[in-house]
Amino acid sequence: MQYNSSLGRTLNLLYAERTAENDHNKTLLSLMCKTLSSSFSIEDVIAQYEQFKKVNGYYYDIVIMDNSFGLELFNVILDINPEQNIIINMELGSSENISEFFMYDISNFIHEPLKIEAVNEAILKIITQCNTNDFLSRNMQEYEKLDKNSSDIIRKYETKLIEMEQKLKDQGDFFASMSHEIRTPMNAIIGMSQILIDDKELKKKQLQNVKTINNSSNMLLGIINDILDFSKIEAGMLNLETVPFELNTILDYIADMIGLKIKEKDLDLVFDINHDVDKSFIGDPLRLSQILLNLVSNAVKFTENGSILLQIKTVENGSYIQFEVRDTGIGIKKERLKNLFQNYTQADEDTSRKYGGTGLGLSISKQLSELMGGNIWAESEYGEGTSFFVRVKLEVDERSTKRRYRLPSKDLMNKKVLVLDSRSLSLIAIKYMLEYFHYDVVSVSTVEKARKNLLENDFDILFIDD
């Protein structure tokens, strides 16, 4: 039979020794019990013995005492607690009081130098002679006491957590309820400043000032919208609509909203829609527009020349609609990509200073895409451009007609077409559309290549970038 060390870790030992010099014994004994106390005189041992009972409600499980104390300490302890288990430690080379201990029918001895095996054997002998259930019962009581203390701590922090959650919800409710009150005056400022911009009678300096007011107001409204939307999502108050809508309506809206910026920066905005994408869906067109407008706006913001592509296709056997917004802008460093969708995060400090923004747009887009059963991620080559991908689940509106592209008349089909466009994304999109209409398409990006093709081939139709 082996000594159960897990039971040993529940035992409380009192070690009565004549001298404090033997650290080996105390170190060894401390490894074999839950609590080890030590004392050096009879008075000290008794005081500690009674104090332990007062604090814990029970006596030490085992008292280990040097034989040099003789029967005096032995009898005092048994007078206090006749049931006390005692082990006598026989000091090396000493036979003092051994016969007296035998007269008291004491058979629990250990010898110097102490060894784990010998101490284990003595403790095991005591445990097998006693009611092991007493040890286990007290152990369970201590665990119950510990469990009660843990439960009290858990309840305390649960209460604090509930209070904190309620406080955050109240803050979210406040921000959400302020939506109309904040947006109304901002829209009035933007509207009135736009009227003044359209007024032809303003002097150049006045017009410049009003444009500054208009631009700043639009920027502030964008920040306010981000904060309010974020607060709504955090408060759990943002509910998605489920209504029929046409995808082309969203694309028209994005083109209208971003068109002026595209023109100012002399960029191309290209919509490339795969032919298997339906035209009518059921979902939340407002939130889908918000995601796409945010991504396209960011692409325009960080692109100084080139093109912005919004490509739409079905993935995973038509289960998801995937939107890709690809730009030819500044790109994002790889180490920044993983934190891109966290709250208040932008690519880096230089970007934040140069381009502004709250850093909430991508976080809101991520949460909205997840609410729509999808996800969002980014891929980028620093200095070359960035692609943002959004996948969402949209139910096809079966009541609506499918997307149809009217084919040209037979006399126009199979014509040979030359497309000249210096911007690659536009070139790809136009070629893709024309090939759907059964045209034989050659695409080139320079005048020299166009001249060469015109000299070598006969073309029926030319598509030329202005």
Tab-separated table of C-alpha atoms in Angstrom:
chain	number	residue	atom	x	y	z
A	1	MET	CA	0.000	0.000	0.000
A	2	GLN	CA	1.394	3.386	-0.987
A	3	TYR	CA	0.957	6.624	0.950
A	4	ASN	CA	-1.537	8.882	-0.846
A	5	SER	CA	0.338	12.162	-1.390
A	6	SER	CA	-2.871	14.015	-2.317
A	7	LEU	CA	-4.256	13.125	1.124
A	8	GLY	CA	-0.949	14.194	2.659
A	9	ARG	CA	-1.412	17.642	1.157
A	10	THR	CA	-4.482	18.011	3.402
A	11	LEU	CA	-2.612	17.181	6.661
A	12	ASN	CA	-1.511	19.693	9.284
A	13	LEU	CA	1.696	18.828	11.197
A	14	LEU	CA	3.264	20.311	14.313
A	15	TYR	CA	6.982	19.610	14.619
A	16	ALA	CA	8.357	19.949	18.175
A	17	GLU	CA	12.163	20.179	18.097
A	18	ARG	CA	14.789	21.131	20.680
A	19	THR	CA	16.865	23.219	18.270
A	20	ALA	CA	16.217	25.304	15.179
A	21	GLU	CA	19.459	24.156	13.551
A	22	ASN	CA	18.044	21.202	11.601
A	23	ASP	CA	16.501	22.840	8.524
A	24	HIS	CA	16.623	19.542	6.629
A	25	ASN	CA	13.813	18.046	8.735
A	26	LYS	CA	11.528	21.034	8.323
A	27	THR	CA	12.146	21.211	4.573
A	28	LEU	CA	11.369	17.522	4.144
A	29	LEU	CA	8.236	17.633	6.312
A	30	SER	CA	6.924	20.780	4.596
A	31	LEU	CA	6.882	18.879	1.282
A	32	MET	CA	4.616	16.216	2.771
A	33	CYS	CA	1.757	18.203	4.291
A	34	LYS	CA	-0.500	21.184	3.857
A	35	THR	CA	0.639	23.057	6.981
A	36	LEU	CA	3.835	22.644	8.997
A	37	SER	CA	4.397	24.483	12.271
A	38	SER	CA	7.480	24.150	14.504
A	39	SER	CA	8.264	25.051	18.116
A	40	PHE	CA	11.319	24.740	20.412
A	41	SER	CA	10.042	24.571	24.001
A	42	ILE	CA	7.193	22.819	25.793
A	43	GLU	CA	5.440	26.124	26.535
A	44	ASP	CA	5.782	27.273	22.935
A	45	VAL	CA	4.552	23.926	21.585
A	46	ILE	CA	1.459	23.939	23.824
A	47	ALA	CA	0.665	27.585	23.048
A	48	GLN	CA	0.890	26.932	19.312
A	49	TYR	CA	-1.084	23.711	19.666
A	50	GLU	CA	-4.002	25.447	21.401
A	51	GLN	CA	-3.869	28.495	19.094
A	52	PHE	CA	-4.236	26.239	16.034
A	53	LYS	CA	-7.400	24.704	17.525
A	54	LYS	CA	-8.774	28.150	18.309
A	55	VAL	CA	-8.213	29.398	14.751
A	56	ASN	CA	-9.198	26.296	12.778
A	57	GLY	CA	-11.689	24.479	15.008
A	58	TYR	CA	-9.651	21.258	15.117
A	59	TYR	CA	-6.233	20.117	16.345
A	60	TYR	CA	-3.179	19.220	14.303
A	61	ASP	CA	-3.535	15.877	12.541
A	62	ILE	CA	-0.108	14.715	13.666
A	63	VAL	CA	2.433	15.975	16.183
A	64	ILE	CA	6.055	14.952	15.518
A	65	MET	CA	8.244	15.479	18.604
A	66	ASP	CA	11.877	14.810	19.487
A	67	ASN	CA	12.302	12.055	22.060
A	68	SER	CA	14.403	14.509	24.116
A	69	PHE	CA	11.169	16.179	25.308
A	70	GLY	CA	10.370	12.960	27.152
A	71	LEU	CA	6.934	12.119	28.515
A	72	GLU	CA	6.292	15.618	29.856
A	73	LEU	CA	5.234	17.153	26.532
A	74	PHE	CA	3.673	13.853	25.486
A	75	ASN	CA	1.367	13.792	28.526
A	76	VAL	CA	0.412	17.480	28.291
A	77	ILE	CA	-0.706	17.052	24.689
A	78	LEU	CA	-2.707	13.901	25.467
A	79	ASP	CA	-4.332	15.663	28.436
A	80	ILE	CA	-5.553	18.382	26.051
A	81	ASN	CA	-6.522	15.953	23.266
A	82	PRO	CA	-6.482	12.211	24.128
A	83	GLU	CA	-7.068	11.364	20.438
A	84	GLN	CA	-3.949	13.174	19.205
A	85	ASN	CA	-1.696	11.195	16.814
A	86	ILE	CA	1.951	11.476	17.841
A	87	ILE	CA	5.139	10.373	16.090
A	88	ILE	CA	8.381	10.264	18.084
A	89	ASN	CA	11.518	11.399	16.264
A	90	MET	CA	14.498	9.499	17.664
A	91	GLU	CA	17.596	11.651	17.499
A	92	LEU	CA	20.747	10.012	16.118
A	93	GLY	CA	22.693	8.126	18.814
A	94	SER	CA	20.059	8.731	21.501
A	95	SER	CA	18.091	6.029	23.289
A	96	GLU	CA	16.716	8.361	25.968
A	97	ASN	CA	13.106	7.716	27.111
A	98	ILE	CA	12.567	4.901	24.599
A	99	SER	CA	11.462	2.434	27.262
A	100	GLU	CA	9.017	4.965	28.721
A	101	PHE	CA	7.408	5.464	25.292
A	102	PHE	CA	7.083	1.694	24.855
A	103	MET	CA	5.251	1.535	28.187
A	104	TYR	CA	2.633	3.849	26.709
A	105	ASP	CA	2.270	1.488	23.756
A	106	ILE	CA	3.706	4.048	21.354
A	107	SER	CA	4.938	2.419	18.192
A	108	ASN	CA	5.140	5.389	15.779
A	109	PHE	CA	8.846	6.173	15.541
A	110	ILE	CA	11.072	7.787	12.950
A	111	HIS	CA	14.848	8.132	13.169
A	112	GLU	CA	17.453	10.709	12.292
A	113	PRO	CA	18.392	11.482	9.648
A	114	LEU	CA	14.814	11.738	8.414
A	115	LYS	CA	13.970	10.094	5.115
A	116	ILE	CA	10.831	10.533	3.053
A	117	GLU	CA	10.161	6.787	2.961
A	118	ALA	CA	10.291	6.480	6.768
A	119	VAL	CA	8.034	9.502	7.346
A	120	ASN	CA	5.614	8.230	4.695
A	121	GLU	CA	5.454	4.859	6.405
A	122	ALA	CA	4.727	6.392	9.821
A	123	ILE	CA	2.011	8.699	8.444
A	124	LEU	CA	0.449	5.834	6.467
A	125	LYS	CA	0.361	3.708	9.608
A	126	ILE	CA	-1.512	6.445	11.497
A	127	ILE	CA	-3.963	7.072	8.653
A	128	THR	CA	-4.798	3.360	8.297
A	129	GLN	CA	-5.389	3.089	12.075
A	130	CYS	CA	-7.654	6.176	12.070
A	131	ASN	CA	-10.852	6.893	10.279
A	132	THR	CA	-9.654	8.203	6.907
A	133	ASN	CA	-13.077	9.749	6.410
A	134	ASP	CA	-12.261	12.273	9.127
A	135	PHE	CA	-9.410	13.616	7.037
A	136	LEU	CA	-11.479	13.599	3.852
A	137	SER	CA	-14.464	15.210	5.554
A	138	ARG	CA	-12.363	18.057	6.908
A	139	ASN	CA	-10.716	18.417	3.527
A	140	MET	CA	-14.154	18.744	1.893
A	141	GLN	CA	-15.141	21.357	4.452
A	142	GLU	CA	-12.058	23.387	3.606
A	143	TYR	CA	-12.789	23.111	-0.111
A	144	GLU	CA	-16.366	24.197	0.546
A	145	LYS	CA	-15.038	27.186	2.491
A	146	LEU	CA	-12.676	28.000	-0.378
A	147	ASP	CA	-15.500	27.505	-2.875
A	148	LYS	CA	-17.737	29.843	-0.868
A	149	ASN	CA	-15.028	32.497	-0.811
A	150	SER	CA	-14.504	32.068	-4.567
A	151	SER	CA	-18.244	32.289	-5.165
A	152	ASP	CA	-18.421	35.493	-3.152
A	153	ILE	CA	-15.594	36.973	-5.238
A	154	ILE	CA	-17.249	35.800	-8.481
A	155	ARG	CA	-20.598	37.298	-7.428
A	156	LYS	CA	-18.867	40.547	-6.531
A	157	TYR	CA	-17.228	40.828	-9.936
A	158	GLU	CA	-20.349	39.627	-11.743
A	159	THR	CA	-22.231	42.480	-10.094
A	160	LYS	CA	-19.545	44.942	-11.170
A	161	LEU	CA	-19.584	43.484	-14.684
A	162	ILE	CA	-23.369	43.851	-14.915
A	163	GLU	CA	-23.122	47.435	-13.663
A	164	MET	CA	-20.392	48.185	-16.225
A	165	GLU	CA	-22.398	46.582	-19.044
A	166	GLN	CA	-25.443	48.618	-18.063
A	167	LYS	CA	-23.351	51.768	-17.957
A	168	LEU	CA	-21.986	51.069	-21.449
A	169	LYS	CA	-25.483	50.299	-22.707
A	170	ASP	CA	-26.766	53.566	-21.235
A	171	GLN	CA	-23.964	55.433	-22.994
A	172	GLY	CA	-24.772	53.628	-26.222
A	173	ASP	CA	-28.465	54.449	-25.823
A	174	PHE	CA	-27.567	58.099	-25.291
A	175	PHE	CA	-25.395	58.313	-28.407
A	176	ALA	CA	-27.937	56.437	-30.470
A	177	SER	CA	-30.776	58.702	-29.347
A	178	MET	CA	-28.675	61.774	-30.185
A	179	SER	CA	-28.418	60.698	-33.840
A	180	HIS	CA	-31.207	62.882	-35.197
A	181	GLU	CA	-30.446	65.877	-32.967
A	182	ILE	CA	-26.800	66.012	-34.089
A	183	ARG	CA	-27.282	65.261	-37.782
A	184	THR	CA	-30.104	67.765	-38.373
A	185	PRO	CA	-28.101	70.986	-37.726
A	186	MET	CA	-25.073	69.545	-39.520
A	187	ASN	CA	-27.149	68.820	-42.629
A	188	ALA	CA	-28.522	72.364	-42.471
A	189	ILE	CA	-24.985	73.818	-42.409
A	190	ILE	CA	-23.922	71.621	-45.328
A	191	GLY	CA	-27.053	72.460	-47.328
A	192	MET	CA	-26.822	76.222	-46.809
A	193	SER	CA	-23.106	76.296	-47.608
A	194	GLN	CA	-23.780	74.344	-50.814
A	195	ILE	CA	-26.377	76.946	-51.831
A	196	LEU	CA	-23.763	79.658	-51.350
A	197	ILE	CA	-21.219	77.659	-53.406
A	198	ASP	CA	-23.718	77.485	-56.270
A	199	ASP	CA	-24.307	81.242	-56.016
A	200	LYS	CA	-22.424	82.827	-58.947
A	201	GLU	CA	-22.305	86.252	-57.290
A	202	LEU	CA	-19.792	85.331	-54.571
A	203	LYS	CA	-16.327	86.789	-54.779
A	204	LYS	CA	-13.383	84.418	-55.100
A	205	LYS	CA	-12.310	84.787	-51.436
A	206	GLN	CA	-15.895	84.335	-50.200
A	207	LEU	CA	-16.334	81.236	-52.348
A	208	GLN	CA	-13.118	79.767	-50.968
A	209	ASN	CA	-14.286	80.352	-47.374
A	210	VAL	CA	-17.689	78.787	-48.005
A	211	LYS	CA	-16.067	75.730	-49.619
A	212	THR	CA	-13.905	75.357	-46.515
A	213	ILE	CA	-17.042	75.446	-44.353
A	214	ASN	CA	-18.756	72.884	-46.602
A	215	ASN	CA	-15.781	70.510	-46.698
A	216	SER	CA	-15.226	70.753	-42.934
A	217	SER	CA	-18.928	70.191	-42.235
A	218	ASN	CA	-18.995	67.100	-44.438
A	219	MET	CA	-15.900	65.770	-42.700
A	220	LEU	CA	-17.419	66.422	-39.259
A	221	LEU	CA	-20.685	64.768	-40.273
A	222	GLY	CA	-18.736	61.694	-41.395
A	223	ILE	CA	-16.998	61.499	-38.016
A	224	ILE	CA	-20.317	61.936	-36.176
A	225	ASN	CA	-21.923	59.205	-38.288
A	226	ASP	CA	-19.056	56.829	-37.497
A	227	ILE	CA	-19.319	57.486	-33.751
A	228	LEU	CA	-23.107	57.105	-33.714
A	229	ASP	CA	-23.053	53.917	-35.783
A	230	PHE	CA	-20.298	52.453	-33.624
A	231	SER	CA	-22.279	53.289	-30.471
A	232	LYS	CA	-25.408	51.681	-31.913
A	233	ILE	CA	-23.530	48.478	-32.711
A	234	GLU	CA	-21.877	48.376	-29.274
A	235	ALA	CA	-25.250	48.968	-27.578
A	236	GLY	CA	-26.834	46.198	-29.638
A	237	MET	CA	-29.364	48.650	-31.065
A	238	LEU	CA	-28.467	48.294	-34.731
A	239	ASN	CA	-31.049	46.125	-36.486
A	240	LEU	CA	-30.605	45.114	-40.108
A	241	GLU	CA	-33.443	45.620	-42.568
A	242	THR	CA	-34.754	42.862	-44.812
A	243	VAL	CA	-36.131	44.548	-47.908
A	244	PRO	CA	-35.914	43.983	-51.692
A	245	PHE	CA	-33.328	46.108	-53.500
A	246	GLU	CA	-31.431	46.258	-56.786
A	247	LEU	CA	-27.655	46.068	-56.805
A	248	ASN	CA	-27.422	48.644	-59.602
A	249	THR	CA	-29.142	51.206	-57.344
A	250	ILE	CA	-26.320	50.836	-54.801
A	251	LEU	CA	-23.682	51.185	-57.516
A	252	ASP	CA	-25.380	54.331	-58.856
A	253	TYR	CA	-25.421	55.764	-55.330
A	254	ILE	CA	-21.694	55.060	-54.834
A	255	ALA	CA	-20.854	56.588	-58.218
A	256	ASP	CA	-22.845	59.732	-57.352
A	257	MET	CA	-21.321	60.077	-53.876
A	258	ILE	CA	-17.729	59.529	-54.954
A	259	GLY	CA	-17.875	61.007	-58.456
A	260	LEU	CA	-16.690	64.511	-57.555
A	261	LYS	CA	-13.603	63.218	-55.715
A	262	ILE	CA	-12.834	60.850	-58.582
A	263	LYS	CA	-12.982	63.759	-61.019
A	264	GLU	CA	-10.884	66.068	-58.821
A	265	LYS	CA	-8.078	63.471	-58.561
A	266	ASP	CA	-8.415	62.358	-62.206
A	267	LEU	CA	-8.944	58.713	-61.239
A	268	ASP	CA	-10.939	55.954	-62.910
A	269	LEU	CA	-13.803	54.283	-61.037
A	270	VAL	CA	-14.512	50.895	-62.613
A	271	PHE	CA	-17.434	48.585	-61.801
A	272	ASP	CA	-16.779	44.990	-62.905
A	273	ILE	CA	-19.799	42.718	-62.295
A	274	ASN	CA	-19.634	39.028	-63.148
A	275	HIS	CA	-22.439	37.824	-65.375
A	276	ASP	CA	-23.657	35.247	-62.825
A	277	VAL	CA	-24.465	37.939	-60.220
A	278	ASP	CA	-28.215	38.555	-59.898
A	279	LYS	CA	-29.532	42.085	-60.049
A	280	SER	CA	-32.129	41.922	-57.210
A	281	PHE	CA	-31.626	40.815	-53.623
A	282	ILE	CA	-33.301	40.898	-50.209
A	283	GLY	CA	-31.290	42.415	-47.371
A	284	ASP	CA	-30.204	45.758	-45.976
A	285	PRO	CA	-29.197	48.018	-48.895
A	286	LEU	CA	-28.350	50.958	-46.582
A	287	ARG	CA	-25.743	49.019	-44.589
A	288	LEU	CA	-24.321	47.325	-47.675
A	289	SER	CA	-23.983	50.776	-49.284
A	290	GLN	CA	-22.287	52.019	-46.118
A	291	ILE	CA	-19.658	49.248	-46.242
A	292	LEU	CA	-18.923	49.695	-49.936
A	293	LEU	CA	-18.911	53.509	-49.800
A	294	ASN	CA	-16.468	53.417	-46.896
A	295	LEU	CA	-14.109	51.077	-48.773
A	296	VAL	CA	-14.348	53.003	-52.050
A	297	SER	CA	-13.892	56.341	-50.234
A	298	ASN	CA	-10.783	55.006	-48.510
A	299	ALA	CA	-9.441	53.766	-51.841
A	300	VAL	CA	-9.935	57.216	-53.385
A	301	LYS	CA	-8.424	58.922	-50.330
A	302	PHE	CA	-5.210	56.883	-50.491
A	303	THR	CA	-4.809	56.839	-54.303
A	304	GLU	CA	-3.156	59.729	-56.125
A	305	ASN	CA	-3.258	58.288	-59.638
A	306	GLY	CA	-4.595	55.236	-61.409
A	307	SER	CA	-7.877	53.387	-60.886
A	308	ILE	CA	-10.366	52.174	-58.310
A	309	LEU	CA	-12.005	48.853	-59.136
A	310	LEU	CA	-15.176	47.512	-57.534
A	311	GLN	CA	-15.499	43.910	-58.638
A	312	ILE	CA	-18.556	41.820	-57.737
A	313	LYS	CA	-18.928	38.059	-58.079
A	314	THR	CA	-20.518	35.019	-56.444
A	315	VAL	CA	-18.380	32.601	-54.382
A	316	GLU	CA	-18.825	29.256	-52.624
A	317	ASN	CA	-21.412	27.971	-55.112
A	318	GLY	CA	-23.414	31.166	-54.946
A	319	SER	CA	-23.747	31.171	-51.140
A	320	TYR	CA	-22.013	34.543	-50.817
A	321	ILE	CA	-21.652	37.722	-52.831
A	322	GLN	CA	-18.058	38.943	-52.784
A	323	PHE	CA	-17.122	42.584	-53.314
A	324	GLU	CA	-13.513	43.518	-53.982
A	325	VAL	CA	-12.366	47.144	-53.843
A	326	ARG	CA	-8.913	47.375	-55.438
A	327	ASP	CA	-6.833	50.533	-55.718
A	328	THR	CA	-3.447	51.580	-57.046
A	329	GLY	CA	-2.643	53.691	-53.990
A	330	ILE	CA	-0.018	53.816	-51.270
A	331	GLY	CA	-0.608	50.290	-49.951
A	332	ILE	CA	-0.349	49.013	-46.387
A	333	LYS	CA	2.626	47.472	-44.611
A	334	LYS	CA	2.132	43.754	-43.846
A	335	GLU	CA	2.625	44.159	-40.101
A	336	ARG	CA	-0.258	46.677	-40.044
A	337	LEU	CA	-2.778	44.465	-41.845
A	338	LYS	CA	-3.647	42.285	-38.824
A	339	ASN	CA	-4.747	45.287	-36.716
A	340	LEU	CA	-6.486	47.131	-39.536
A	341	PHE	CA	-10.051	46.347	-38.421
A	342	GLN	CA	-9.598	47.153	-34.737
A	343	ASN	CA	-11.323	50.191	-33.250
A	344	TYR	CA	-9.600	53.557	-33.785
A	345	THR	CA	-6.821	51.916	-35.832
A	346	GLN	CA	-5.257	53.372	-38.964
A	347	ALA	CA	-2.391	52.119	-41.085
A	348	ASP	CA	0.196	54.258	-39.234
A	349	GLU	CA	0.653	57.633	-37.530
A	350	ASP	CA	1.858	59.359	-40.710
A	351	THR	CA	-1.271	58.203	-42.539
A	352	SER	CA	-3.478	59.457	-39.706
A	353	ARG	CA	-1.836	62.879	-39.720
A	354	LYS	CA	-1.940	63.232	-43.498
A	355	TYR	CA	-5.373	61.847	-44.316
A	356	GLY	CA	-7.318	62.233	-41.048
A	357	GLY	CA	-10.307	60.118	-40.017
A	358	THR	CA	-11.487	58.408	-36.825
A	359	GLY	CA	-10.178	54.924	-37.573
A	360	LEU	CA	-13.724	53.610	-36.962
A	361	GLY	CA	-14.793	53.110	-40.579
A	362	LEU	CA	-13.165	49.727	-41.098
A	363	SER	CA	-14.177	48.515	-37.645
A	364	ILE	CA	-17.811	49.419	-38.385
A	365	SER	CA	-17.572	47.754	-41.817
A	366	LYS	CA	-16.229	44.588	-40.175
A	367	GLN	CA	-19.050	44.455	-37.636
A	368	LEU	CA	-21.691	45.176	-40.286
A	369	SER	CA	-20.324	42.451	-42.589
A	370	GLU	CA	-20.435	39.971	-39.694
A	371	LEU	CA	-24.015	40.999	-38.889
A	372	MET	CA	-24.786	40.215	-42.538
A	373	GLY	CA	-23.378	36.701	-42.132
A	374	GLY	CA	-20.026	37.390	-43.779
A	375	ASN	CA	-16.555	38.741	-43.182
A	376	ILE	CA	-14.018	41.274	-44.420
A	377	TRP	CA	-10.253	41.188	-44.983
A	378	ALA	CA	-7.506	43.044	-46.814
A	379	GLU	CA	-4.512	42.193	-48.986
A	380	SER	CA	-1.854	44.733	-49.864
A	381	GLU	CA	1.541	45.285	-51.420
A	382	TYR	CA	3.136	48.319	-49.811
A	383	GLY	CA	3.581	51.054	-52.391
A	384	GLU	CA	1.602	49.117	-55.022
A	385	GLY	CA	-2.003	49.261	-53.801
A	386	THR	CA	-4.567	47.501	-51.628
A	387	SER	CA	-7.532	45.168	-52.109
A	388	PHE	CA	-10.369	44.956	-49.591
A	389	PHE	CA	-12.662	41.924	-49.804
A	390	VAL	CA	-16.161	41.752	-48.336
A	391	ARG	CA	-18.327	38.650	-48.354
A	392	VAL	CA	-21.961	38.854	-47.290
A	393	LYS	CA	-24.951	36.556	-47.452
A	394	LEU	CA	-27.731	38.052	-49.564
A	395	GLU	CA	-30.970	36.309	-50.438
A	396	VAL	CA	-31.813	36.491	-54.138
A	397	ASP	CA	-35.157	38.151	-54.798
A	398	GLU	CA	-36.843	35.404	-56.800
A	399	ARG	CA	-39.821	37.657	-57.556
A	400	SER	CA	-37.618	39.880	-59.677
A	401	THR	CA	-36.390	39.132	-63.156
A	402	LYS	CA	-32.825	37.906	-63.575
A	403	ARG	CA	-30.049	40.207	-64.732
A	404	ARG	CA	-30.300	40.402	-68.511
A	405	TYR	CA	-27.838	41.803	-71.017
A	406	ARG	CA	-29.423	42.496	-74.377
A	407	LEU	CA	-27.236	41.071	-77.103
A	408	PRO	CA	-26.579	43.205	-80.200
A	409	SER	CA	-28.269	42.372	-83.501
A	410	LYS	CA	-26.784	39.579	-85.595
A	411	ASP	CA	-25.191	42.003	-88.016
A	412	LEU	CA	-23.239	43.549	-85.114
A	413	MET	CA	-22.249	40.324	-83.362
A	414	ASN	CA	-18.821	38.780	-83.988
A	415	LYS	CA	-17.406	42.116	-85.073
A	416	LYS	CA	-13.723	42.815	-84.467
A	417	VAL	CA	-13.150	45.518	-81.831
A	418	LEU	CA	-10.035	47.411	-80.778
A	419	VAL	CA	-10.060	48.908	-77.261
A	420	LEU	CA	-7.486	51.578	-76.398
A	421	ASP	CA	-7.262	52.600	-72.729
A	422	SER	CA	-4.149	53.582	-70.792
A	423	ARG	CA	-5.578	52.318	-67.496
A	424	SER	CA	-5.410	48.563	-67.046
A	425	LEU	CA	-8.469	48.081	-64.805
A	426	SER	CA	-10.732	49.916	-67.242
A	427	LEU	CA	-9.235	47.942	-70.110
A	428	ILE	CA	-9.968	44.614	-68.410
A	429	ALA	CA	-13.540	45.567	-67.496
A	430	ILE	CA	-14.437	46.860	-70.973
A	431	LYS	CA	-12.891	43.798	-72.652
A	432	TYR	CA	-14.867	41.508	-70.302
A	433	MET	CA	-18.162	43.248	-71.158
A	434	LEU	CA	-17.583	43.326	-74.910
A	435	GLU	CA	-16.634	39.657	-75.063
A	436	TYR	CA	-19.948	38.833	-73.388
A	437	PHE	CA	-21.612	40.482	-76.398
A	438	HIS	CA	-19.756	38.107	-78.745
A	439	TYR	CA	-17.231	40.664	-79.998
A	440	ASP	CA	-13.705	39.666	-80.988
A	441	VAL	CA	-11.713	42.040	-78.784
A	442	VAL	CA	-8.117	43.221	-78.911
A	443	SER	CA	-7.101	45.503	-76.044
A	444	VAL	CA	-4.069	47.809	-75.964
A	445	SER	CA	-2.826	50.444	-73.539
A	446	THR	CA	-0.721	52.726	-75.789
A	447	VAL	CA	-1.210	54.639	-79.039
A	448	GLU	CA	1.837	52.898	-80.531
A	449	LYS	CA	0.317	49.456	-79.944
A	450	ALA	CA	-3.027	50.659	-81.338
A	451	ARG	CA	-1.326	51.993	-84.531
A	452	LYS	CA	0.512	48.699	-84.985
A	453	ASN	CA	-2.734	46.686	-84.657
A	454	LEU	CA	-4.600	49.001	-87.021
A	455	LEU	CA	-1.917	48.555	-89.653
A	456	GLU	CA	-1.954	44.760	-89.322
A	457	ASN	CA	-5.706	44.108	-88.918
A	458	ASP	CA	-9.096	45.359	-89.990
A	459	PHE	CA	-11.322	46.464	-87.100
A	460	ASP	CA	-15.057	47.164	-87.269
A	461	ILE	CA	-15.341	49.207	-84.037
A	462	LEU	CA	-12.876	51.298	-82.008
A	463	PHE	CA	-13.265	52.017	-78.278
A	464	ILE	CA	-10.870	54.862	-77.431
A	465	ASP	CA	-10.336	56.478	-74.006
A	466	ASP	CA	-10.878	60.232	-74.404
